[in-house]
CSV table of C-alpha atoms in Angstrom, one decimal:
chain,number,residue,atom,x,y,z
A,1,UNK,CA,8.9,-17.4,-15.1
A,2,UNK,CA,7.1,-15.1,-13.2
A,3,UNK,CA,8.4,-11.9,-13.0
A,4,UNK,CA,9.5,-9.1,-9.8
A,5,UNK,CA,6.7,-6.9,-8.2
A,6,UNK,CA,7.8,-3.5,-8.5
A,7,UNK,CA,6.3,-0.2,-6.9
A,8,UNK,CA,7.5,3.3,-6.7
A,9,UNK,CA,5.9,5.0,-3.8
A,10,UNK,CA,7.0,9.8,-3.7
A,11,UNK,CA,6.5,11.5,-1.1
A,12,UNK,CA,7.1,15.3,-1.3
A,13,UNK,CA,6.4,18.2,0.8
A,14,UNK,CA,6.9,22.2,0.9
A,15,UNK,CA,5.5,24.5,2.7
A,16,UNK,CA,2.1,23.7,4.2
A,17,UNK,CA,1.9,21.1,1.8
A,18,UNK,CA,2.8,17.7,1.2
A,19,UNK,CA,2.4,15.8,-2.8
A,20,UNK,CA,2.8,12.2,-2.6
A,21,UNK,CA,2.2,9.4,-5.1
A,22,UNK,CA,2.1,5.3,-5.5
A,23,UNK,CA,2.7,3.5,-9.0
A,24,UNK,CA,3.1,-0.3,-10.0
A,25,UNK,CA,1.4,-2.2,-12.6
A,26,UNK,CA,-2.3,-2.2,-11.3
A,27,UNK,CA,-1.9,1.5,-9.5
A,28,UNK,CA,-1.2,5.2,-10.0
A,29,UNK,CA,-2.6,6.9,-6.9
A,30,UNK,CA,-1.7,10.3,-6.2
A,31,UNK,CA,-2.7,12.2,-2.7
A,32,UNK,CA,-2.4,16.1,-1.4
A,33,UNK,CA,-2.8,16.9,1.6
A,34,UNK,CA,-2.6,21.0,2.9
A,35,UNK,CA,-1.9,21.8,6.7
A,36,UNK,CA,-1.0,23.9,8.9
A,37,UNK,CA,1.7,22.8,11.0
A,38,UNK,CA,-0.8,20.9,13.5
A,39,UNK,CA,-3.6,19.7,11.7
A,40,UNK,CA,-4.7,18.0,8.0
A,41,UNK,CA,-7.1,21.0,6.6
A,42,UNK,CA,-7.5,19.9,2.9
A,43,UNK,CA,-6.7,16.8,1.1
A,44,UNK,CA,-7.7,15.5,-2.8
A,45,UNK,CA,-6.3,12.4,-4.3
A,46,UNK,CA,-7.0,10.7,-7.9
A,47,UNK,CA,-6.4,7.9,-9.0
A,48,UNK,CA,-4.3,7.7,-12.8
A,49,UNK,CA,-4.4,4.4,-13.6
A,50,UNK,CA,-7.0,1.6,-10.4
A,51,UNK,CA,-8.0,-1.7,-11.3
A,52,UNK,CA,-12.0,-1.8,-10.1
A,53,UNK,CA,-14.7,0.3,-12.1
A,54,UNK,CA,-15.6,0.9,-8.5
A,55,UNK,CA,-11.7,2.6,-7.2
A,56,UNK,CA,-12.3,6.1,-7.8
A,57,UNK,CA,-15.6,6.6,-5.7
A,58,UNK,CA,-13.0,6.3,-2.7
A,59,UNK,CA,-11.3,8.9,-3.3
A,60,UNK,CA,-14.6,10.9,-1.6
A,61,UNK,CA,-13.6,9.5,1.5
A,62,UNK,CA,-10.1,10.6,2.3
A,63,UNK,CA,-12.4,13.8,4.2
A,64,UNK,CA,-12.2,11.5,7.2
A,65,UNK,CA,-8.5,13.0,7.1
A,66,UNK,CA,-9.0,16.1,7.5
A,67,UNK,CA,-8.5,17.6,11.3
A,68,UNK,CA,-5.9,14.2,11.5
A,69,UNK,CA,-3.3,16.0,13.4
A,70,UNK,CA,0.2,15.6,11.8
A,71,UNK,CA,2.1,12.6,13.2
A,72,UNK,CA,5.7,11.5,12.6
A,73,UNK,CA,5.5,7.6,12.7
A,74,UNK,CA,3.4,6.1,9.9
A,75,UNK,CA,2.3,3.5,12.2
A,76,UNK,CA,0.5,6.2,14.6
A,77,UNK,CA,-0.9,8.2,12.1
A,78,UNK,CA,-5.2,8.3,11.6
A,79,UNK,CA,-5.5,5.4,13.9
A,80,UNK,CA,-9.1,3.6,13.8
A,81,UNK,CA,-9.8,4.6,10.3
A,82,UNK,CA,-12.0,2.0,9.1
A,83,UNK,CA,-10.9,1.0,6.4
A,84,UNK,CA,-13.4,-1.2,4.2
A,85,UNK,CA,-14.6,2.2,3.6
A,86,UNK,CA,-11.0,3.4,2.5
A,87,UNK,CA,-9.1,2.6,-0.9
A,88,UNK,CA,-6.2,0.8,0.3
A,89,UNK,CA,-3.3,2.4,-2.1
A,90,UNK,CA,-4.3,6.1,-1.3
A,91,UNK,CA,-5.4,5.5,2.1
A,92,UNK,CA,-1.8,4.4,2.3
A,93,UNK,CA,-0.5,7.8,0.9
A,94,UNK,CA,-2.8,9.5,2.7
A,95,UNK,CA,-0.8,8.9,6.0
A,96,UNK,CA,2.6,8.2,4.3
A,97,UNK,CA,2.1,12.8,3.2
A,98,UNK,CA,0.9,12.8,7.6
A,99,UNK,CA,3.8,11.8,8.8
A,100,UNK,CA,5.9,13.5,5.7
A,101,UNK,CA,4.4,16.8,6.2
A,102,UNK,CA,6.6,16.8,9.9
A,103,UNK,CA,10.2,16.3,8.1
A,104,UNK,CA,10.4,18.1,5.8
A,105,UNK,CA,12.4,16.7,1.5
A,106,UNK,CA,11.4,13.7,-0.6
A,107,UNK,CA,12.3,10.7,0.6
A,108,UNK,CA,11.3,8.0,-2.2
A,109,UNK,CA,10.7,4.7,-2.0
A,110,UNK,CA,11.9,1.5,-4.3
A,111,UNK,CA,9.9,-1.2,-3.2
A,112,UNK,CA,11.0,-5.2,-5.9
A,113,UNK,CA,9.5,-8.4,-4.5
A,114,UNK,CA,11.3,-11.2,-6.4
A,115,UNK,CA,10.1,-15.0,-6.0
A,116,UNK,CA,12.4,-17.5,-4.5
A,117,UNK,CA,13.2,-20.8,-5.5
A,118,UNK,CA,11.0,-22.1,-3.8
A,119,UNK,CA,7.1,-22.2,-4.0
A,120,UNK,CA,5.3,-19.1,-2.2
A,121,UNK,CA,8.7,-18.3,-1.3
A,122,UNK,CA,10.1,-15.0,-2.2
A,123,UNK,CA,12.8,-11.8,-1.7
A,124,UNK,CA,11.6,-8.3,-0.4
A,125,UNK,CA,13.7,-5.4,-0.9
A,126,UNK,CA,13.1,-1.5,0.0
A,127,UNK,CA,15.2,1.6,-1.4
A,128,UNK,CA,14.7,5.3,0.1
A,129,UNK,CA,16.0,7.4,-1.6
A,130,UNK,CA,18.9,5.4,-3.2
A,131,UNK,CA,19.7,3.1,-0.5
A,132,UNK,CA,19.0,0.0,1.3
A,133,UNK,CA,16.2,-0.1,3.9
A,134,UNK,CA,15.6,-3.0,4.3
A,135,UNK,CA,15.8,-6.7,2.6
A,136,UNK,CA,13.7,-9.5,3.6
A,137,UNK,CA,13.5,-13.2,3.4
A,138,UNK,CA,10.0,-14.5,3.5
A,139,UNK,CA,8.7,-18.5,3.3
A,140,UNK,CA,5.1,-18.8,4.0
A,141,UNK,CA,3.6,-16.1,5.5
A,142,UNK,CA,7.2,-15.0,7.6
A,143,UNK,CA,9.9,-13.3,7.1
A,144,UNK,CA,12.5,-16.1,8.6
A,145,UNK,CA,16.3,-15.1,9.2
A,146,UNK,CA,18.0,-12.2,11.9
A,147,UNK,CA,16.7,-8.5,12.0
A,148,UNK,CA,13.8,-6.9,14.0
A,149,UNK,CA,11.4,-8.5,12.0
A,150,UNK,CA,12.5,-11.7,12.0
A,151,UNK,CA,9.3,-13.7,12.5
A,152,UNK,CA,6.9,-11.0,11.8
A,153,UNK,CA,3.5,-12.6,10.0
A,154,UNK,CA,2.3,-11.3,6.9
A,155,UNK,CA,-1.0,-11.9,7.2
A,156,UNK,CA,-3.6,-10.4,8.7
A,157,UNK,CA,-3.5,-7.4,10.6
A,158,UNK,CA,0.3,-6.6,11.9
A,159,UNK,CA,2.0,-7.1,15.1
A,160,UNK,CA,5.4,-4.8,14.7
A,161,UNK,CA,7.5,-5.3,17.5
A,162,UNK,CA,7.0,-2.8,20.9
A,163,UNK,CA,8.5,0.2,22.6
A,164,UNK,CA,12.2,1.7,20.5
A,165,UNK,CA,13.3,-1.0,19.4
A,166,UNK,CA,12.8,0.3,15.5
A,167,UNK,CA,13.2,3.5,14.7
A,168,UNK,CA,10.6,5.2,12.9
A,169,UNK,CA,12.3,5.8,9.3
A,170,UNK,CA,12.5,1.5,9.2
A,171,UNK,CA,9.4,0.9,10.3
A,172,UNK,CA,7.9,3.2,8.1
A,173,UNK,CA,9.8,0.8,5.4
A,174,UNK,CA,9.0,-1.8,6.7
A,175,UNK,CA,4.5,-0.6,6.5
A,176,UNK,CA,5.3,0.0,2.8
A,177,UNK,CA,7.9,-3.5,2.1
A,178,UNK,CA,4.8,-5.6,4.0
A,179,UNK,CA,2.7,-4.1,1.7
A,180,UNK,CA,4.3,-5.0,-1.5
A,181,UNK,CA,4.4,-8.4,-0.6
A,182,UNK,CA,1.4,-8.9,0.0
A,183,UNK,CA,0.3,-6.9,-3.5
A,184,UNK,CA,3.4,-9.7,-4.5
A,185,UNK,CA,1.4,-12.2,-3.7
A,186,UNK,CA,-2.2,-11.6,-4.1
A,187,UNK,CA,-1.0,-11.0,-7.9
A,188,UNK,CA,-0.6,-14.7,-7.9
A,189,UNK,CA,-4.6,-15.2,-7.0
A,190,UNK,CA,-5.5,-13.4,-10.0
A,191,UNK,CA,-5.9,-14.4,-13.6
A,192,UNK,CA,-6.8,-13.4,-17.0
A,193,UNK,CA,-10.1,-14.1,-17.3
A,194,UNK,CA,-11.1,-12.4,-14.0
A,195,UNK,CA,-13.9,-9.6,-14.9
A,196,UNK,CA,-15.7,-9.5,-11.9
A,197,UNK,CA,-15.1,-8.0,-8.1
A,198,UNK,CA,-16.7,-11.1,-6.7
A,199,UNK,CA,-14.4,-13.7,-8.5
A,200,UNK,CA,-12.1,-12.7,-5.6
A,201,UNK,CA,-14.9,-13.5,-2.3
A,202,UNK,CA,-11.3,-13.9,0.0
A,203,UNK,CA,-11.3,-9.6,-0.1
A,204,UNK,CA,-14.7,-8.9,1.2
A,205,UNK,CA,-14.5,-6.8,3.4
A,206,UNK,CA,-10.8,-5.3,3.0
A,207,UNK,CA,-11.3,-2.3,1.0
A,208,UNK,CA,-14.0,0.3,-0.3
A,209,UNK,CA,-14.2,-1.3,-4.2
A,210,UNK,CA,-14.4,-5.3,-2.0
A,211,UNK,CA,-17.7,-3.6,0.7
A,212,UNK,CA,-20.3,-6.0,0.7
A,213,UNK,CA,-22.8,-2.6,-0.6
A,214,UNK,CA,-20.1,-2.7,-3.5
A,215,UNK,CA,-18.5,-5.9,-4.4
A,216,UNK,CA,-21.4,-6.7,-7.4
A,217,UNK,CA,-21.0,-3.8,-9.0
A,218,UNK,CA,-17.4,-3.5,-9.1
A,219,UNK,CA,-16.4,-4.3,-12.6
A,220,UNK,CA,-12.3,-5.2,-13.3
A,221,UNK,CA,-11.0,-2.0,-16.2
A,222,UNK,CA,-9.2,-4.9,-17.8
A,223,UNK,CA,-9.5,-8.8,-19.0
A,224,UNK,CA,-6.3,-9.5,-18.1
A,225,UNK,CA,-5.2,-8.0,-14.7
A,226,UNK,CA,-2.2,-10.6,-14.6
A,227,UNK,CA,-0.1,-8.3,-17.5
A,228,UNK,CA,-1.9,-4.7,-16.6
A,229,UNK,CA,0.5,-2.3,-17.4
């Protein structure tokens, strides 16, 4: 029986500083930013658990956030950054940290994506500070059922509803949950014998490790990715 995919993300803000962390079975990352109330003045990151030997090199790429204007909308943060030169998860955390700097306090997200009875389908839920923020039924590459995200496609670049149809908090939860669903679906493509990033050619160009200049140097940090904890 396929196990659920779970991810924990926490963002905490104090005066002039935000710390954010992400944990799941493959990853454990942290990002810290300093700001002056208007722009990011310093940023650092660390990968405590990474899936590929090249992943730690992506920490230096976070320097593109220096001078980025604080924005309360996660979707609007640092628009235009080349994702192929960034670690996907460090980039997500950095954007969350920038958005969280405008509101303060602590947010704790818990994502759970579980297999459904139909092959390829799943259910997905995200809680924020213990309260359910969103719950999706997913069939193939599409969210089904009612709600503002019904019909949303999970493949390719995200196309979110326009205008003020969705509040910022709900949209932030949707961005995080969408990533969780994609991770759950991507996990199914890993095999225990995969030891080199070139074993996953469909990911070329997706992130720092899978950039064409680095993919040939990237080795799995374990020979059993499917059971990494």
